[in-house]
Coordinates of N, CA and C and ligand atoms in Angstrom, one line a residue:
M1 N -8.4 26.1 -39.6 CA -8.3 25.1 -38.5 C -8.8 23.8 -39.0
S2 N -8.2 22.7 -38.6 CA -8.5 21.4 -39.0 C -9.5 20.7 -38.0
E3 N -10.4 19.9 -38.5 CA -11.3 19.2 -37.6 C -10.6 18.2 -36.7
W4 N -9.3 17.9 -37.0 CA -8.5 17.1 -36.1 C -7.8 17.8 -35.0
D5 N -7.8 19.1 -35.0 CA -7.0 19.9 -34.0 C -7.5 19.6 -32.6
S6 N -8.8 19.5 -32.4 CA -9.3 19.4 -31.0 C -9.0 18.0 -30.5
A7 N -8.8 17.0 -31.4 CA -8.5 15.6 -30.9 C -7.0 15.4 -30.7
A8 N -6.2 16.3 -31.2 CA -4.7 16.1 -31.4 C -4.1 15.7 -30.1
E9 N -4.5 16.3 -29.0 CA -3.8 16.0 -27.7 C -4.0 14.7 -27.1
S10 N -5.3 14.2 -27.4 CA -5.7 13.0 -26.6 C -5.7 11.7 -27.5
V11 N -5.8 11.8 -28.8 CA -6.1 10.6 -29.6 C -4.8 9.8 -29.7
D12 N -5.1 8.5 -29.8 CA -4.0 7.5 -30.1 C -4.3 6.7 -31.2
F13 N -3.7 6.9 -32.4 CA -4.0 6.1 -33.6 C -3.5 4.7 -33.4
N14 N -4.2 3.7 -34.0 CA -3.8 2.3 -33.8 C -3.6 1.5 -35.0
L15 N -3.9 2.0 -36.2 CA -3.8 1.2 -37.4 C -2.3 0.9 -37.7
E16 N -2.0 -0.4 -37.8 CA -0.6 -0.9 -38.1 C -0.4 -0.9 -39.6
I17 N 0.8 -0.5 -40.0 CA 1.2 -0.7 -41.4 C 1.9 -2.1 -41.5
L18 N 2.0 -2.5 -42.7 CA 2.7 -3.8 -43.0 C 4.2 -3.4 -43.2
A19 N 4.9 -3.3 -42.0 CA 6.2 -2.7 -42.0 C 7.2 -3.6 -42.8
E20 N 7.1 -4.9 -42.6 CA 8.0 -5.8 -43.4 C 7.8 -5.7 -44.9
D21 N 6.6 -5.6 -45.3 CA 6.3 -5.4 -46.7 C 6.9 -4.1 -47.3
F22 N 6.8 -3.1 -46.4 CA 7.3 -1.8 -46.9 C 8.8 -1.8 -47.0
V23 N 9.4 -2.4 -46.0 CA 10.9 -2.5 -46.0 C 11.4 -3.3 -47.2
T24 N 10.7 -4.3 -47.6 CA 11.2 -5.1 -48.7 C 10.9 -4.5 -50.1
T25 N 9.9 -3.5 -50.1 CA 9.5 -2.8 -51.3 C 10.3 -1.5 -51.5
V26 N 10.6 -0.8 -50.4 CA 11.2 0.5 -50.5 C 12.5 0.5 -49.8
S27 N 13.6 0.9 -50.5 CA 14.9 0.8 -49.9 C 15.1 1.9 -48.9
Q28 N 16.0 1.7 -47.9 CA 16.1 2.6 -46.8 C 16.7 3.9 -47.1
D29 N 17.3 4.1 -48.3 CA 17.8 5.4 -48.7 C 16.8 6.2 -49.5
A30 N 15.6 5.7 -49.6 CA 14.5 6.3 -50.3 C 14.1 7.6 -49.6
K31 N 13.6 8.6 -50.3 CA 13.0 9.8 -49.8 C 11.5 9.5 -49.6
V32 N 11.0 9.5 -48.4 CA 9.6 9.0 -48.1 C 8.8 10.2 -47.6
L33 N 7.6 10.3 -48.1 CA 6.6 11.3 -47.6 C 5.5 10.5 -46.8
D34 N 5.3 10.9 -45.5 CA 4.2 10.4 -44.7 C 3.1 11.4 -44.8
F35 N 2.1 11.2 -45.7 CA 1.1 12.1 -46.0 C -0.1 11.9 -45.0
G36 N -0.4 13.0 -44.3 CA -1.4 12.9 -43.2 C -0.8 12.2 -42.0
C37 N 0.4 12.7 -41.6 CA 1.2 12.0 -40.6 C 0.7 12.1 -39.2
G38 N -0.3 13.0 -39.0 CA -0.8 13.1 -37.6 C 0.4 13.6 -36.7
Y39 N 0.6 13.0 -35.6 CA 1.7 13.3 -34.7 C 3.0 12.5 -34.9
G40 N 3.0 11.9 -36.1 CA 4.3 11.3 -36.6 C 4.5 9.9 -36.2
R41 N 3.4 9.2 -35.8 CA 3.5 7.8 -35.4 C 4.2 6.9 -36.4
I42 N 3.7 7.0 -37.7 CA 4.2 6.1 -38.7 C 5.6 6.6 -39.1
A43 N 5.8 7.9 -39.3 CA 7.1 8.4 -39.6 C 8.2 7.9 -38.6
N44 N 7.8 7.9 -37.3 CA 8.7 7.5 -36.3 C 9.0 6.0 -36.4
Q45 N 8.0 5.2 -36.7 CA 8.2 3.8 -36.9 C 9.2 3.6 -38.1
L46 N 9.0 4.3 -39.2 CA 9.9 4.2 -40.3 C 11.3 4.6 -40.0
H47 N 11.4 5.7 -39.2 CA 12.7 6.2 -38.8 C 13.4 5.1 -38.0
H48 N 12.7 4.4 -37.1 CA 13.3 3.3 -36.4 C 13.6 2.1 -37.2
S49 N 12.9 2.0 -38.4 CA 13.2 0.9 -39.3 C 14.4 1.3 -40.2
G50 N 15.0 2.4 -40.1 CA 16.2 2.8 -40.8 C 16.1 3.8 -41.9
Y51 N 14.8 4.3 -42.1 CA 14.6 5.4 -43.1 C 15.1 6.7 -42.5
R52 N 15.9 7.5 -43.3 CA 16.4 8.7 -42.8 C 15.9 9.9 -43.5
F53 N 15.4 9.7 -44.8 CA 15.0 10.8 -45.6 C 13.4 10.8 -45.6
L54 N 12.9 11.3 -44.4 CA 11.5 11.2 -44.2 C 10.9 12.6 -43.9
I55 N 9.8 12.9 -44.6 CA 9.1 14.1 -44.2 C 7.6 13.7 -44.0
G56 N 7.1 14.2 -42.9 CA 5.7 14.0 -42.6 C 4.9 15.4 -42.8
V57 N 3.7 15.3 -43.4 CA 2.9 16.5 -43.5 C 1.5 16.2 -43.0
D58 N 0.9 17.3 -42.5 CA -0.5 17.1 -42.0 C -1.2 18.5 -42.0
C59 N -2.5 18.5 -42.3 CA -3.2 19.7 -42.3 C -3.7 20.2 -40.9
S60 N -3.4 19.4 -39.9 CA -3.8 19.8 -38.5 C -2.5 20.3 -37.9
K61 N -2.6 21.6 -37.5 CA -1.4 22.3 -36.9 C -1.2 21.6 -35.5
E62 N -2.3 21.3 -34.8 CA -2.1 20.7 -33.5 C -1.5 19.3 -33.5
M63 N -1.8 18.6 -34.5 CA -1.2 17.2 -34.7 C 0.3 17.4 -34.9
I64 N 0.7 18.4 -35.7 CA 2.1 18.6 -36.0 C 2.8 19.1 -34.7
N65 N 2.1 20.0 -34.0 CA 2.7 20.5 -32.8 C 3.0 19.4 -31.8
R66 N 2.0 18.5 -31.6 CA 2.2 17.4 -30.7 C 3.4 16.5 -31.2
G67 N 3.4 16.3 -32.5 CA 4.5 15.4 -33.1 C 5.8 16.0 -32.9
L68 N 6.0 17.3 -33.0 CA 7.3 18.0 -32.9 C 7.8 17.9 -31.4
I69 N 6.8 17.8 -30.5 CA 7.2 17.7 -29.1 C 7.6 16.2 -28.8
E70 N 6.7 15.3 -29.3 CA 7.0 13.9 -29.0 C 8.1 13.3 -29.8
N71 N 8.3 13.8 -31.0 CA 9.2 13.2 -32.0 C 10.1 14.3 -32.6
S72 N 10.9 15.0 -31.7 CA 11.6 16.2 -32.2 C 12.7 15.8 -33.2
H73 N 13.0 14.5 -33.4 CA 14.0 14.1 -34.3 C 13.4 14.0 -35.8
L74 N 12.1 14.2 -35.9 CA 11.4 14.0 -37.2 C 11.2 15.4 -37.9
D75 N 11.1 15.3 -39.2 CA 10.8 16.5 -40.0 C 9.3 16.5 -40.3
L76 N 8.5 17.1 -39.4 CA 7.0 17.1 -39.6 C 6.6 18.5 -39.9
R77 N 5.7 18.7 -40.9 CA 5.4 20.0 -41.4 C 3.9 20.2 -41.5
H78 N 3.4 21.3 -41.0 CA 2.0 21.7 -41.2 C 1.8 22.2 -42.6
I79 N 0.8 21.7 -43.3 CA 0.5 22.2 -44.7 C -0.9 22.8 -44.7
L80 N -1.0 23.7 -45.6 CA -2.3 24.4 -45.8 C -2.7 24.2 -47.3
G81 N -4.0 24.1 -47.6 CA -4.4 24.0 -49.0 C -4.1 22.7 -49.7
S82 N -4.4 22.7 -51.0 CA -4.4 21.4 -51.7 C -3.1 21.2 -52.5
I83 N -2.2 22.2 -52.5 CA -0.9 22.0 -53.3 C 0.2 21.7 -52.3
L84 N 0.9 20.6 -52.5 CA 2.0 20.2 -51.6 C 3.2 21.1 -51.9
P85 N 3.9 21.5 -50.9 CA 5.1 22.4 -51.1 C 6.3 21.6 -51.5
F86 N 6.2 20.8 -52.5 CA 7.3 19.9 -53.0 C 7.3 20.0 -54.5
S87 N 8.5 19.6 -55.1 CA 8.7 19.6 -56.5 C 8.0 18.4 -57.1
D88 N 7.9 18.4 -58.4 CA 7.4 17.2 -59.2 C 8.5 16.1 -58.9
N89 N 8.0 14.9 -58.9 CA 8.9 13.7 -58.8 C 9.9 13.8 -57.7
E90 N 9.5 14.4 -56.5 CA 10.5 14.5 -55.4 C 10.7 13.3 -54.6
F91 N 9.7 12.5 -54.4 CA 9.7 11.4 -53.4 C 9.8 10.0 -54.1
D92 N 10.5 9.1 -53.5 CA 10.6 7.7 -54.0 C 9.4 7.0 -53.5
S93 N 8.8 7.4 -52.4 CA 7.7 6.7 -51.9 C 6.8 7.6 -51.0
I94 N 5.5 7.3 -51.0 CA 4.5 8.0 -50.2 C 3.7 7.0 -49.4
V95 N 3.5 7.3 -48.1 CA 2.7 6.4 -47.3 C 1.5 7.2 -46.8
T96 N 0.3 6.6 -46.8 CA -0.8 7.1 -46.1 C -1.4 6.1 -45.2
C97 N -1.6 6.4 -44.0 CA -2.2 5.5 -43.0 C -3.4 6.1 -42.4
A98 N -4.6 5.5 -42.7 CA -5.9 6.0 -42.2 C -6.1 7.5 -42.6
V99 N -5.7 7.9 -43.7 CA -5.9 9.3 -44.1 C -7.1 9.4 -45.1
F100 N -7.1 8.5 -46.1 CA -8.3 8.6 -47.0 C -9.5 8.1 -46.3
T101 N -9.3 7.3 -45.2 CA -10.4 6.9 -44.3 C -11.2 8.0 -43.8
C102 N -10.5 9.2 -43.6 CA -11.2 10.3 -43.0 C -11.4 11.4 -44.0
I103 N -11.4 11.0 -45.3 CA -11.8 11.9 -46.4 C -13.0 11.3 -47.1
P104 N -14.3 11.6 -46.6 CA -15.4 10.9 -47.1 C -16.0 11.4 -48.4
N105 N -15.2 11.8 -49.3 CA -15.7 12.3 -50.6 C -14.7 11.8 -51.7
Q106 N -15.3 11.0 -52.6 CA -14.4 10.4 -53.6 C -13.7 11.4 -54.6
D107 N -14.4 12.5 -54.9 CA -13.8 13.4 -55.8 C -12.6 14.1 -55.1
L108 N -12.8 14.4 -53.8 CA -11.7 15.0 -53.1 C -10.5 14.0 -52.9
R109 N -10.8 12.8 -52.7 CA -9.8 11.8 -52.6 C -9.0 11.7 -54.0
K110 N -9.7 11.8 -55.1 CA -9.0 11.7 -56.4 C -8.1 12.9 -56.6
Q111 N -8.6 14.1 -56.2 CA -7.8 15.3 -56.3 C -6.5 15.2 -55.5
I112 N -6.6 14.7 -54.3 CA -5.5 14.6 -53.4 C -4.5 13.6 -54.1
L113 N -5.0 12.5 -54.6 CA -4.2 11.5 -55.3 C -3.4 12.1 -56.5
I114 N -4.1 13.0 -57.2 CA -3.4 13.6 -58.4 C -2.2 14.4 -57.9
E115 N -2.3 15.1 -56.7 CA -1.2 15.9 -56.2 C -0.1 15.0 -55.6
L116 N -0.5 13.9 -55.0 CA 0.5 12.9 -54.4 C 1.2 12.3 -55.6
R117 N 0.5 12.0 -56.7 CA 1.2 11.4 -57.9 C 2.2 12.4 -58.4
R118 N 1.9 13.7 -58.4 CA 2.8 14.7 -59.0 C 4.1 14.7 -58.3
V119 N 4.1 14.6 -56.9 CA 5.4 14.7 -56.2 C 6.1 13.3 -56.1
L120 N 5.5 12.3 -56.6 CA 6.1 11.0 -56.5 C 6.9 10.7 -57.8
K121 N 8.1 10.1 -57.7 CA 8.9 9.8 -58.9 C 8.2 8.8 -59.8
P122 N 8.4 8.8 -61.1 CA 8.0 7.6 -61.9 C 8.5 6.3 -61.3
N123 N 7.7 5.3 -61.2 CA 8.0 4.0 -60.6 C 8.1 4.1 -59.1
G124 N 7.8 5.3 -58.5 CA 7.8 5.4 -57.1 C 6.6 4.6 -56.5
V125 N 6.7 4.3 -55.2 CA 5.7 3.4 -54.5 C 4.8 4.2 -53.6
L126 N 3.5 4.1 -53.9 CA 2.5 4.6 -53.0 C 2.0 3.5 -52.2
Y127 N 2.0 3.6 -50.8 CA 1.5 2.6 -50.0 C 0.3 3.2 -49.2
L128 N -0.9 2.6 -49.4 CA -2.1 3.1 -48.7 C -2.5 2.0 -47.7
A129 N -2.6 2.4 -46.5 CA -3.1 1.5 -45.4 C -4.4 2.2 -44.9
E130 N -5.6 1.7 -45.4 CA -6.8 2.4 -45.1 C -7.9 1.4 -44.7
F131 N -8.8 1.8 -43.8 CA -9.9 1.0 -43.4 C -10.8 0.9 -44.6
C132 N -11.5 -0.3 -44.7 CA -12.4 -0.5 -45.8 C -13.6 -1.4 -45.3
S133 N -14.6 -1.5 -46.1 CA -15.8 -2.2 -45.7 C -16.6 -2.6 -46.9
D134 N -17.1 -3.8 -47.0 CA -18.0 -4.2 -48.1 C -19.2 -3.3 -48.2
E135 N -19.6 -2.8 -47.1 CA -20.9 -2.0 -47.0 C -20.6 -0.5 -47.3
S136 N -19.4 -0.1 -47.6 CA -19.1 1.3 -47.8 C -19.7 2.2 -46.7
H137 N -19.1 2.0 -45.5 CA -19.7 2.5 -44.3 C -19.2 4.0 -43.9
R138 N -20.2 4.9 -43.9 CA -19.9 6.3 -43.5 C -20.4 6.5 -42.1
F139 N -19.6 7.2 -41.2 CA -20.0 7.4 -39.8 C -19.2 8.6 -39.3
T140 N -19.5 9.0 -38.1 CA -18.7 10.0 -37.4 C -17.9 9.2 -36.2
S141 N -16.6 9.5 -36.2 CA -15.8 8.8 -35.2 C -16.0 9.3 -33.8
G142 N -15.5 8.6 -32.8 CA -15.6 9.0 -31.4 C -14.9 10.4 -31.3
A143 N -14.0 10.7 -32.1 CA -13.3 12.0 -32.1 C -14.1 13.1 -32.7
G144 N -15.2 12.7 -33.3 CA -16.1 13.7 -33.9 C -15.8 14.0 -35.3
V145 N -15.0 13.1 -36.0 CA -14.5 13.4 -37.3 C -15.2 12.4 -38.3
P146 N -15.7 13.0 -39.5 CA -16.3 12.0 -40.4 C -15.4 11.0 -40.9
M147 N -15.9 9.8 -41.1 CA -15.1 8.6 -41.5 C -15.8 7.9 -42.7
W148 N -15.0 7.3 -43.5 CA -15.6 6.5 -44.6 C -14.8 5.2 -44.8
H149 N -15.3 4.1 -44.3 CA -14.7 2.8 -44.6 C -15.3 2.4 -45.9
S150 N -14.6 2.8 -47.0 CA -15.2 2.6 -48.3 C -14.9 1.1 -48.8
Q151 N -15.5 0.8 -49.9 CA -15.2 -0.5 -50.5 C -13.8 -0.5 -51.1
L152 N -13.2 -1.7 -51.2 CA -11.9 -1.8 -51.7 C -11.9 -1.3 -53.2
S153 N -13.0 -1.5 -53.9 CA -13.0 -1.0 -55.3 C -13.0 0.5 -55.3
E154 N -13.6 1.1 -54.3 CA -13.7 2.6 -54.2 C -12.2 3.1 -53.9
L155 N -11.5 2.4 -53.1 CA -10.1 2.8 -52.8 C -9.3 2.7 -54.1
K156 N -9.4 1.5 -54.7 CA -8.6 1.3 -55.9 C -9.0 2.3 -57.0
G157 N -10.3 2.8 -57.0 CA -10.8 3.7 -58.0 C -10.1 5.0 -58.0
I158 N -9.4 5.4 -56.9 CA -8.7 6.7 -56.9 C -7.3 6.6 -57.5
L159 N -6.9 5.4 -57.9 CA -5.5 5.1 -58.3 C -5.2 5.2 -59.8
D160 N -5.7 6.3 -60.4 CA -5.4 6.5 -61.8 C -3.9 6.8 -61.9
G161 N -3.3 6.2 -62.9 CA -1.9 6.5 -63.2 C -1.0 5.7 -62.3
F162 N -1.5 4.6 -61.7 CA -0.7 3.7 -60.8 C -1.0 2.2 -61.2
N163 N 0.0 1.4 -61.1 CA -0.2 0.0 -61.2 C -0.2 -0.6 -59.8
I164 N -1.3 -1.3 -59.5 CA -1.3 -1.9 -58.2 C -0.5 -3.2 -58.2
E165 N 0.5 -3.2 -57.3 CA 1.4 -4.4 -57.2 C 1.0 -5.4 -56.2
Q166 N 0.4 -4.9 -55.1 CA 0.0 -5.8 -54.0 C -1.2 -5.2 -53.3
S167 N -2.2 -6.1 -53.0 CA -3.4 -5.6 -52.4 C -3.8 -6.7 -51.4
R168 N -3.9 -6.4 -50.1 CA -4.3 -7.3 -49.1 C -5.3 -6.7 -48.2
V169 N -6.3 -7.4 -47.8 CA -7.3 -6.9 -46.8 C -7.2 -7.8 -45.6
V170 N -7.0 -7.2 -44.4 CA -6.8 -7.9 -43.2 C -7.8 -7.3 -42.1
K171 N -8.1 -8.2 -41.2 CA -9.0 -7.8 -40.1 C -8.2 -6.8 -39.2
S172 N -8.9 -5.8 -38.6 CA -8.3 -4.9 -37.7 C -9.4 -4.3 -36.8
L173 N -9.0 -3.7 -35.7 CA -9.9 -3.0 -34.9 C -9.8 -1.5 -35.1
T174 N -11.0 -0.8 -35.1 CA -10.9 0.6 -35.2 C -10.4 1.2 -33.8
M175 N -10.2 2.5 -33.8 CA -9.7 3.2 -32.6 C -10.7 2.9 -31.4
S176 N -12.0 2.8 -31.7 CA -13.0 2.6 -30.7 C -13.2 1.1 -30.4
G177 N -12.4 0.2 -31.0 CA -12.5 -1.2 -30.7 C -13.4 -2.0 -31.5
H178 N -14.0 -1.4 -32.6 CA -15.0 -2.2 -33.4 C -14.2 -3.0 -34.4
A179 N -14.7 -4.2 -34.7 CA -14.1 -5.1 -35.7 C -14.3 -4.5 -37.1
S180 N -13.2 -4.4 -37.9 CA -13.3 -3.8 -39.2 C -12.2 -4.5 -40.1
H181 N -12.0 -3.9 -41.3 CA -11.0 -4.4 -42.2 C -10.2 -3.3 -42.7
V182 N -8.9 -3.7 -43.0 CA -8.0 -2.7 -43.5 C -7.4 -3.2 -44.8
S183 N -7.4 -2.3 -45.8 CA -6.8 -2.6 -47.1 C -5.4 -2.0 -47.2
H184 N -4.5 -2.9 -47.5 CA -3.1 -2.5 -47.7 C -2.7 -2.6 -49.2
I185 N -2.5 -1.5 -49.8 CA -2.3 -1.4 -51.3 C -0.9 -0.8 -51.5
F186 N -0.1 -1.6 -52.2 CA 1.2 -1.0 -52.8 C 1.0 -0.8 -54.3
A187 N 1.2 0.4 -54.7 CA 0.9 0.8 -56.1 C 2.1 1.6 -56.6
R188 N 2.5 1.4 -57.8 CA 3.6 2.0 -58.4 C 3.2 3.1 -59.5
K189 N 3.8 4.2 -59.4 CA 3.4 5.3 -60.4 C 3.8 4.9 -61.8
T190 N 2.9 4.9 -62.7 CA 3.3 4.5 -64.1 C 4.0 5.7 -64.7
I191 N 4.9 5.4 -65.7 CA 5.7 6.4 -66.3 C 4.9 7.2 -67.3
Ligands
SAM1 C1 -6.6 9.0 -38.6 S1 -5.3 10.2 -38.7 C2 -3.9 9.2 -39.0 C3 -2.6 9.8 -38.7 C4 -1.3 9.0 -39.0 N1 -1.3 8.7 -40.4 C5 -1.3 7.8 -38.2 O1 -1.7 6.7 -38.7 O2 -0.9 7.8 -37.0 C6 -5.6 11.1 -40.2 C7 -4.7 12.3 -40.4 O3 -4.8 12.7 -41.7 C8 -4.8 14.1 -41.7 N2 -5.4 14.6 -43.0 C9 -6.7 14.4 -43.4 N3 -6.8 15.0 -44.6 C10 -5.7 15.6 -44.9 C11 -5.2 16.4 -46.0 N4 -6.0 16.7 -47.0 N5 -3.9 16.8 -46.0 C12 -3.1 16.5 -45.0 N6 -3.5 15.8 -43.9 C13 -4.7 15.3 -43.9 C14 -5.6 14.5 -40.4 O4 -5.3 15.8 -40.0 C15 -5.1 13.4 -39.5 O5 -4.0 13.9 -38.7

C-alpha cells in the first residue's frame, strides 16, 4: 500500500509544468512516460497538447484507480517495486511533476533516476518539475506525506548521466497555499 492511497480521492495537485517549453523540446510523436503520474493530471494535459504515445505509472493503486475513472482515455498503470516494466531505451521522454518532491531521501532518488535513465533513449529528454528551497526544507504535507523541498543543487545532484540543457526556478504555491519555488530542469541522457 502506498502512503498516497488515502489521499487519492480528495487531493488536487496544483504544480504547473512548463508546457510550452516541453512542446518545443519534445516532438508530439514521442513516446512519453509520466512517472509518478498520480491520477493522470499531467498525462491528460500532454494528451490535450497532442501527445498520443503516453504512459503514466504510479506506485499508488488508488491514484491510478481514480485516474482511470476520470481519464479513461489514458494508459495509466499501477507499478510495484523499483524495476520499471519497460525495456531499455523505450521512451523518448520522461516527465516527473512533484514526484522527487515526495521522496525525501537522496540515495533513493538516485536509485530511481538510474532506473528512469535505463528506460530512456540515448539523447532522450528528462523533464523534472519539482519544488525546491534554498533551505532544503523537509516537512509533512497536509495530506500526511513526507515532503522534501531540496536545494536546486541537490536536485541536480541526482542527474548522473545527463546533460542539463535548461534549468529555471520560478515562484509557485504549494498545495496548501504556501509560497515556494519550483525548479524546472530539462536534461538529456548522455550516450
Ligand atoms: C505529488 S504527487 C504528483 C502527481 C502528478 N505527477 C501530478 O503532478 O499531478 C506525487 C506522486 O508520485 C507518486 N510516487 C512517489 N514515489 C513514487 C515511485 N517511487 N514510483 C512511482 N510513483 C511514485 C505518488 O504515488 C504520487 O501519486
